[in-house]
Amino acid sequence: MANMRFPDEIPPSVFGGGGGGGSIFDMAGTSSCEASGGGGDKWWGSLGFMDLLGIHQDFVAPSLFDSFNHPPILPPPSSAELAAVFHHHDDTLLNKLNTNNNTKQQQQLHQGSLSSPVASTVPEYSEVLNNPATPNSSSISSSSNEVTANDEQNKAGDHDDVDKTKKPLKLKKKNQKRQREPRFAFMTKSEIDHLDDGYRWRKYGQKAVKNSPYPRSYYRCTTAGCGVKKRVERSSDDPTTVVTTYEGQHTHPCPIMPRGTIGFAMDSSSFGSSSFVVPQPHFLHQHQQQLQPYIYTSSPSLNITTTSSNSNHHPLLNGFNYPNSSALALRDHGLLQDIVPTPMRREAKGEDE
DNA sequence: CGCCTTTGACCGGCGC
DNA sequence: GCGCCGGTCAAAGGCG
């Protein structure tokens, strides 16, 4: 598979608003740590999508998984122009989302976890807007009992499947209902179905989606022992929108840790629950309030710009290469302004000059 | 050769 | 019980 990359220089263009309903990350292409291995001169240039997701996740709460029990504090959504992230246990949510962008369910999602960030009642799934989340973050491991349990279960299951020859596979333990790992779903505007997030995925299945002309693809993280899965499907309502659902939690860092990530990497010990260092911009918490909705719109020409009022010019981003869509997204939205500490920005700028 | 995608078959959950 | 459907498996083939 060819790694999609952005051209080194991307002229500014129109940063269109996201479509209706749901959150939209607009990305024109994909990239990965892998892809950026050669060209990522800038710390930022090779920042993987998942890294960013991780960042955003942290943005949501010190532990996003904690938010399963404690809804994250979120900035208010900006109506339709929202970058929505769902973490849920309900498989049907996305289907419903796809088939009806304005369902009552969605409204409940919005109301439940957005307008009432500290709501005491937590729906089985909750929506996290403007905070692209990922299972990948050390900060979530502390409350990911279910994940680890499931990982083990998965591994055990895999072994069983492998050891036992062929057909009697799936001899799953009876009476043991398969537990779903927490899921994070988000919608992106993209021409590319499979957004490269820096991790290595192996496609293990594809199914036709009911009421949709677009198939759903199933991916699994290829790293040994990592049972993270990913589902990718294109919205039937809005073919330009790709719904990506992550399931599980990476037990490893990004296969190719982008150099730039160092800038974000915090000592995992400072979070007390990390088995590896991942971007942990805890300073984000201080800036939560400034969060802008992530509305990323790509155009076929990959021209992207921003409409965000406070993102007209980012010293940090001046002259940066944009080998990946996430970078674009952030640049686009001036997000770095909010999430990157000034010293870091300065440093980056200096490096850039 | 290793890794990946494709694809049909299979399995389990769930609703009727 | 049956059928539908989502999810997974694994053989086969492609690609670098």
Short mmCIF file of C-alpha atoms (C1' of nucleotides) in Angstrom, two decimals, chain A residues 166 169 204 210 216 220 229 231, chain C residues 4-11:
data_model
loop_
_atom_site.label_atom_id
_atom_site.label_comp_id
_atom_site.label_asym_id
_atom_site.label_seq_id
_atom_site.Cartn_x
_atom_site.Cartn_y
_atom_site.Cartn_z
CA LYS A 166 -8.75 -24.99 11.64
CA LEU A 169 -11.83 -22.26 16.04
CA TYR A 204 -8.57 -8.90 8.45
CA LYS A 210 -26.39 -2.68 5.60
CA ARG A 216 -16.73 -1.69 6.41
CA ARG A 220 -6.03 -5.17 13.65
CA LYS A 229 -8.77 -3.16 16.38
CA ARG A 231 -13.12 -0.39 11.97
"C1'" DC C 4 -30.26 -11.86 9.96
"C1'" DC C 5 -26.24 -9.49 10.83
"C1'" DG C 6 -21.82 -8.09 12.73
"C1'" DG C 7 -17.47 -9.76 13.44
"C1'" DT C 8 -13.69 -12.99 12.59
"C1'" DC C 9 -10.96 -16.56 10.38
"C1'" DA C 10 -7.79 -18.19 7.14
"C1'" DA C 11 -6.52 -19.58 2.48
#
